Coordinates of C-alpha atoms in Angstrom, one line a residue:
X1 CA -26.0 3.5 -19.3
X2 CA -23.1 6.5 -19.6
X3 CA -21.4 6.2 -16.6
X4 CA -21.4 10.3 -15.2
X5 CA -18.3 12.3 -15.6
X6 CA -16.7 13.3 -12.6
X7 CA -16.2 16.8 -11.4
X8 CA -12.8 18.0 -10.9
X9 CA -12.2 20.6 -7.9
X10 CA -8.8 22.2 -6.8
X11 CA -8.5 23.1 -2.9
X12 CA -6.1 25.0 -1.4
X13 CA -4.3 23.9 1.2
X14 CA -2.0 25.2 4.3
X15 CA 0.1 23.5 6.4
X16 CA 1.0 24.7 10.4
X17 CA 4.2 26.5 8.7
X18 CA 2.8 28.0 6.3
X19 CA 3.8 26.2 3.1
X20 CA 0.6 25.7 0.6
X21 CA -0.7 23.5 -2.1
X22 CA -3.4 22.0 -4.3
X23 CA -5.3 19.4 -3.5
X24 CA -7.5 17.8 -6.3
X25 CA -10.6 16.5 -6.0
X26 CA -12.1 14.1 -8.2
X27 CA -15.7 13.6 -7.7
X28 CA -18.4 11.2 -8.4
X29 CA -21.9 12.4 -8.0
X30 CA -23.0 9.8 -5.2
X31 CA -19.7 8.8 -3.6
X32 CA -19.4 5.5 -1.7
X33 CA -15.9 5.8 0.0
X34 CA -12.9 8.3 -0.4
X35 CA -9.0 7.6 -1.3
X36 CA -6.4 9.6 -0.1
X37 CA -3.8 9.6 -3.1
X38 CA 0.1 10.1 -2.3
X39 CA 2.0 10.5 -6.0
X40 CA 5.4 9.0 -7.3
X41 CA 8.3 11.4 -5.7
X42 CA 8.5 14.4 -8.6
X43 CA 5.0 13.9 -10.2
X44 CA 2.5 16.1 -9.6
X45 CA -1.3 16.1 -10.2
X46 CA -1.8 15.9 -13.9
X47 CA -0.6 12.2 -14.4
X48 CA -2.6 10.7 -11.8
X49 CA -5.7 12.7 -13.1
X50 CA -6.6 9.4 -15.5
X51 CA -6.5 7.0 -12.5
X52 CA -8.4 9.1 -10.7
X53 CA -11.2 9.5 -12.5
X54 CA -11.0 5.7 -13.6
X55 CA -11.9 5.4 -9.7
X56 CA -14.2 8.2 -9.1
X57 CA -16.3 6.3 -12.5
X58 CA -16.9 3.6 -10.0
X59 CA -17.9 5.7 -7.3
X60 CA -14.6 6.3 -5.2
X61 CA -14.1 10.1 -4.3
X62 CA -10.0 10.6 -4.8
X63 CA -8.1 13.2 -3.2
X64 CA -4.6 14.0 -4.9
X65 CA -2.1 15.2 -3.0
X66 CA 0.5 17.3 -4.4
X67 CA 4.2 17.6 -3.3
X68 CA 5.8 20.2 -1.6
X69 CA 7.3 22.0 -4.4
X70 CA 5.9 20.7 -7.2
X71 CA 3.3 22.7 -8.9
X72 CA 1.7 25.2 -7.4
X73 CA 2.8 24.6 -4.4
X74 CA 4.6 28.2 -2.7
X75 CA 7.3 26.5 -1.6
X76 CA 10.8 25.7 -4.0
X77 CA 13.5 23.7 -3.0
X78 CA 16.7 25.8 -2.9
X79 CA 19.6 26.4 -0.5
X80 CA 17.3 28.6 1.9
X81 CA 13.9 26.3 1.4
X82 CA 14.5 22.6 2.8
X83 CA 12.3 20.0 3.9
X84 CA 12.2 16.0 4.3
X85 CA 9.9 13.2 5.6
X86 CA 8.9 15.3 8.8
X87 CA 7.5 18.2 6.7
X88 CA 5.5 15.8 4.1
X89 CA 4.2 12.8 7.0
X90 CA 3.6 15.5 10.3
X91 CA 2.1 18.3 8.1
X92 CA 1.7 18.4 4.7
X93 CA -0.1 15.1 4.5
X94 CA -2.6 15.6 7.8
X95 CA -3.3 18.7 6.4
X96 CA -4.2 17.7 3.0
X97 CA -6.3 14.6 4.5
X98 CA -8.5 16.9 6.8
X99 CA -9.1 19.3 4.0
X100 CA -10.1 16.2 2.0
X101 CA -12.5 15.3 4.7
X102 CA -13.8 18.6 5.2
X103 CA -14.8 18.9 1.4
X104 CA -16.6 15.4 1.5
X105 CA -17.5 14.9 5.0
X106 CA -19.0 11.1 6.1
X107 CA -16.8 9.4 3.8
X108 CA -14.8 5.7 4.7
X109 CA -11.2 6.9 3.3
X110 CA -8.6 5.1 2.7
X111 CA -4.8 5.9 1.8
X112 CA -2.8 5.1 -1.9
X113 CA 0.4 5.8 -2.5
X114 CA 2.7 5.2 -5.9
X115 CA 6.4 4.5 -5.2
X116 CA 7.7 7.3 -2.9
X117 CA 3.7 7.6 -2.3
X118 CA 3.4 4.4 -1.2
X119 CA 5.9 4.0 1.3
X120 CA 4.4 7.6 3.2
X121 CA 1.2 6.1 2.4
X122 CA 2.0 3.0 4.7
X123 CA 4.3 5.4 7.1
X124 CA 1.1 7.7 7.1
X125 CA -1.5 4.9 8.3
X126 CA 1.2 3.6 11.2
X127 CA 1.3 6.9 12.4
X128 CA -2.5 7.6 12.7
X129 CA -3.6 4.0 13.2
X130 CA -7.3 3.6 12.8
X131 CA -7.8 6.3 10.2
X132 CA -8.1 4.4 7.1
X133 CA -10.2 1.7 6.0
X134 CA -6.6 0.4 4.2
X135 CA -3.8 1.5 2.4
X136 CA -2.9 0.8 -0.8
X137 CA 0.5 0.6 -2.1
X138 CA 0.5 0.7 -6.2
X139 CA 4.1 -0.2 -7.7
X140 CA 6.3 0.9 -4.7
X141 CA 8.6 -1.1 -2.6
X142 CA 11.7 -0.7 0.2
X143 CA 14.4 1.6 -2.2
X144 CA 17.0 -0.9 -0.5
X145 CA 19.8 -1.5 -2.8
X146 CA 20.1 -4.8 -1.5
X147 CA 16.8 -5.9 -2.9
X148 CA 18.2 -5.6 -6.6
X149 CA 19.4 -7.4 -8.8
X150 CA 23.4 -7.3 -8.1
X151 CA 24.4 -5.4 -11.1
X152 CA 21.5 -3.2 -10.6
X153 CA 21.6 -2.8 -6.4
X154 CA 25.3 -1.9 -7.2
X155 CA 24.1 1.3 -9.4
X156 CA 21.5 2.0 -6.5
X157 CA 24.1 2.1 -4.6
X158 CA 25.7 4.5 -6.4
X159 CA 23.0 6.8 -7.0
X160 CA 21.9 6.9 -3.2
X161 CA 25.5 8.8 -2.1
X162 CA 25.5 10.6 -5.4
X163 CA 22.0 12.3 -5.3
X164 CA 22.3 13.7 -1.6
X165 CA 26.0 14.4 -2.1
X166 CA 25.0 16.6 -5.4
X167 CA 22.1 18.3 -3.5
X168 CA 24.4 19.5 -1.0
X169 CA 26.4 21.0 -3.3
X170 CA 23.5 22.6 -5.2
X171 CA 21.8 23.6 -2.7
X172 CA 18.3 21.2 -4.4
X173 CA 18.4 18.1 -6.0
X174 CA 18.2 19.0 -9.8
X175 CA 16.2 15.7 -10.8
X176 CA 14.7 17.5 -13.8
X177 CA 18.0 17.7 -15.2
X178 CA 19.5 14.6 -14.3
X179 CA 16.5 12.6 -15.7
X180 CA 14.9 11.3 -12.0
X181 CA 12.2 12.7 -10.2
X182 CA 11.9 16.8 -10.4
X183 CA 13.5 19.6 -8.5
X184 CA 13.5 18.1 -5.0
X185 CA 14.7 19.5 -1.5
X186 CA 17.8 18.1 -0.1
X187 CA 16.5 17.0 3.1
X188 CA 14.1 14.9 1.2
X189 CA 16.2 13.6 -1.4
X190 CA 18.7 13.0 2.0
X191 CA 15.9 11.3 3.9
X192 CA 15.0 8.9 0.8
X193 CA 18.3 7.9 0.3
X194 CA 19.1 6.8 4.2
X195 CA 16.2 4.1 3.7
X196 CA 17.7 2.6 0.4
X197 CA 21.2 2.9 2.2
X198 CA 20.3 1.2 5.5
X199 CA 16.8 0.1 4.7
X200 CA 15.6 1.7 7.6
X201 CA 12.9 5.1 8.1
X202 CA 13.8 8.0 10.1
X203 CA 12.2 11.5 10.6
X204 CA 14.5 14.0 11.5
X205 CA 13.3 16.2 14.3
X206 CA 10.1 13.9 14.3
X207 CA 8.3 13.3 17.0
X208 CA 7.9 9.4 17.0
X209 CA 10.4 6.5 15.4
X210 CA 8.4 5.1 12.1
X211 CA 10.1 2.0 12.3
X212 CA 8.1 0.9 15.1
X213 CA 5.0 2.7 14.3
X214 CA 5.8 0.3 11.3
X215 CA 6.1 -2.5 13.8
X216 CA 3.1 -1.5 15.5
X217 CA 0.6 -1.0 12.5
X218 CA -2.3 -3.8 12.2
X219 CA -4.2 -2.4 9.4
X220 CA -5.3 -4.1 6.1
X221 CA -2.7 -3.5 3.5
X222 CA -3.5 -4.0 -0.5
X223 CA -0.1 -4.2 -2.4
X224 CA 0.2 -4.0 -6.4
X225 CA 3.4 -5.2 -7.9
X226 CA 3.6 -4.6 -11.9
X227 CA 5.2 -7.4 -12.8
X228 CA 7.9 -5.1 -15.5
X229 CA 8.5 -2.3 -12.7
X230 CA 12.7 -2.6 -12.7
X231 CA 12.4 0.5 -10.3
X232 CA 10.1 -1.3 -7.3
X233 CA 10.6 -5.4 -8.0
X234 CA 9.0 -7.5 -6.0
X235 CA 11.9 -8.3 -3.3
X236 CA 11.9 -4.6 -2.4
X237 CA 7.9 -4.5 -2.3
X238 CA 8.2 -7.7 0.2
X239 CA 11.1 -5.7 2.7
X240 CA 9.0 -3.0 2.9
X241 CA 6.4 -5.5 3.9
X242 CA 8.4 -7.2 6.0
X243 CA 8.3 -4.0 8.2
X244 CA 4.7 -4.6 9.4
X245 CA 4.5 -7.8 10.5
X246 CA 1.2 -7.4 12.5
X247 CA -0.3 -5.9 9.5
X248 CA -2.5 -7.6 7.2
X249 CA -1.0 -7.8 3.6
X250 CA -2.3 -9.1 0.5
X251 CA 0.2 -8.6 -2.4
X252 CA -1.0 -9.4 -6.3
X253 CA 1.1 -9.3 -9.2
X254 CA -0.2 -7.6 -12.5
X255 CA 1.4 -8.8 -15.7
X256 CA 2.2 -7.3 -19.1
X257 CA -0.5 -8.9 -21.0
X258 CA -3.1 -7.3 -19.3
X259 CA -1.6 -3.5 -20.4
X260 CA -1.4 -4.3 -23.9
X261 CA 0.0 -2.9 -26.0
X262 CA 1.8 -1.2 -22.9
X263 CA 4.0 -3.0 -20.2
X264 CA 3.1 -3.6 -16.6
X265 CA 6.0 -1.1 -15.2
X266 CA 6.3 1.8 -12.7
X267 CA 4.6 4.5 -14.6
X268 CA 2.7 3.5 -17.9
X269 CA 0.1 2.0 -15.8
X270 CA -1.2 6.0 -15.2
X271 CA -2.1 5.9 -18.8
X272 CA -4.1 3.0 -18.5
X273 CA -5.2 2.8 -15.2
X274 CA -7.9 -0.3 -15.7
X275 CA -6.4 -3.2 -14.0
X276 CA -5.1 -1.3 -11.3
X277 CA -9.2 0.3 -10.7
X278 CA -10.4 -3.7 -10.4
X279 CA -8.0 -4.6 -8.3
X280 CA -8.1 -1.8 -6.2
X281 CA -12.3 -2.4 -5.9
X282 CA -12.3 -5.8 -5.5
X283 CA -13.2 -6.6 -1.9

């Protein structure tokens, strides 16, 4: 039998101030349960579209999130539009999340997140405990310098006073041009870099501490580590871990052979998204 194509529909969503952005759905005909999908920091829809429908051929309805700032969203980082972690986890993301549920309503949902995605992924179920079925955290980790290889950590190190320090100056981060992520606000790119400096999550202004919403969180956590990902290794995947202690983990490490001819790293796996979809389904 030809397993049905899904159907692809954009929604356009607004957050409390104001700021809008797509939201892609990826649709089965008879869908059995919904995931929430939070994308790598700088990557937008498009490249997540293959995984997506990967999931959505078994049945899974997928929501993709897209960034503030990133394609068509109306907002653009620059000296006089800044946002960070309190924007994406106490708006955008909510926001996104019931537009999802509006579209498909009835639906057990669950929350992914890639890299960047997968730590507000996790950050995103502690805050709202008892929305998700689970969370799944694809090839992501704590950005803690520490959890690198010495040489490596020491670059991190580097690279987590350069990037705020150079979006200060610019008024944006220019990642497009400096080969990491895209064009990012400051306050983001600031709030990213105090976790991989002090391995610690804060939301400015926020209304609650995520580190013990972290502490607090008892869901059912799926973790995928690619076993080639030099960006998310495993130590960093286990501190971010170590952060929910009540939680209920199970980590599983995919290896290069089953990508071949590609590599199990941080980003080829969106162009062949297989293992990841059976791991992700297996029960």
């Amino acid at each position: 039998m030809i397993p049905m194509q899904p159907a692809f529909t954009t929604l356009r969503v607004r957050s409390p101030d104001g700021a809008e952005a797509d939201l892609r759905l990826v649709m089965p005909p008879d869908p059995v349960a919904g995931v929430y999908l939070l994308p790598a920091l700088g990557v937008g829809i498009r490249p997540n579209e293959a995984f997506a429908s990967a999931l959505a051929e078994c049945g899974v309805a997928v929501a993709i999130h897209e960034w503030r700032g990133l394609g068509g969203s109306s907002a653009r980082a620059s000296r006089g539009c800044d946002w960070g972690y309190r924007e994406l986890l106490e708006q955008d993301i909510p926001a996104g999340l019931a537009a999802a549920q509006s579209a498909v309503p009835g639906l057990d949902w669950s929350i992914a997140g890639h890299s960047l995605g997968g730590q507000l992924a996790l950050i995103s179920a502690a805050l709202q405990p008892g929305r998700f079925r689970r969370v799944h955290v694809l090839a992501s980790g704590l950005p803690d310098w520490r959890a690198y290889p010495r040489l490596r950590g020491l670059g991190i190190f580097a690279a987590l006073h350069f990037m705020p320090l150079s979006a200060i100056l610019l008024g944006h981060y220019p990642g497009e041009r400096l080969g990491f992520a895209g064009r990012e606000a400051r306050g983001l790119i600031r709030d990213w870099s105090y976790s991989g400096r002090s391995a610690r999550y804060r939301i400015r202004g926020g209304r609650v501490d995520p580190e013990q919403a972290l502490r607090d969180f008892r869901g059912e956590v799926r973790a995928l580590h690619l076993a080639s990902d030099w960006l998310c290794p495993r130590a960093s995947l286990e501190a971010l871990a170590a952060k929910t202690p009540q939680a209920r983990w199970q980590i599983e490490t995919l290896h290069d052979p089953e990508f071949a001819p590609r590599r199990a790293d941080h980003f080829g796996w969106l162009k062949q998204p297989g293992p990841v979809v059976r791991r992700l389904l297996v029960e």
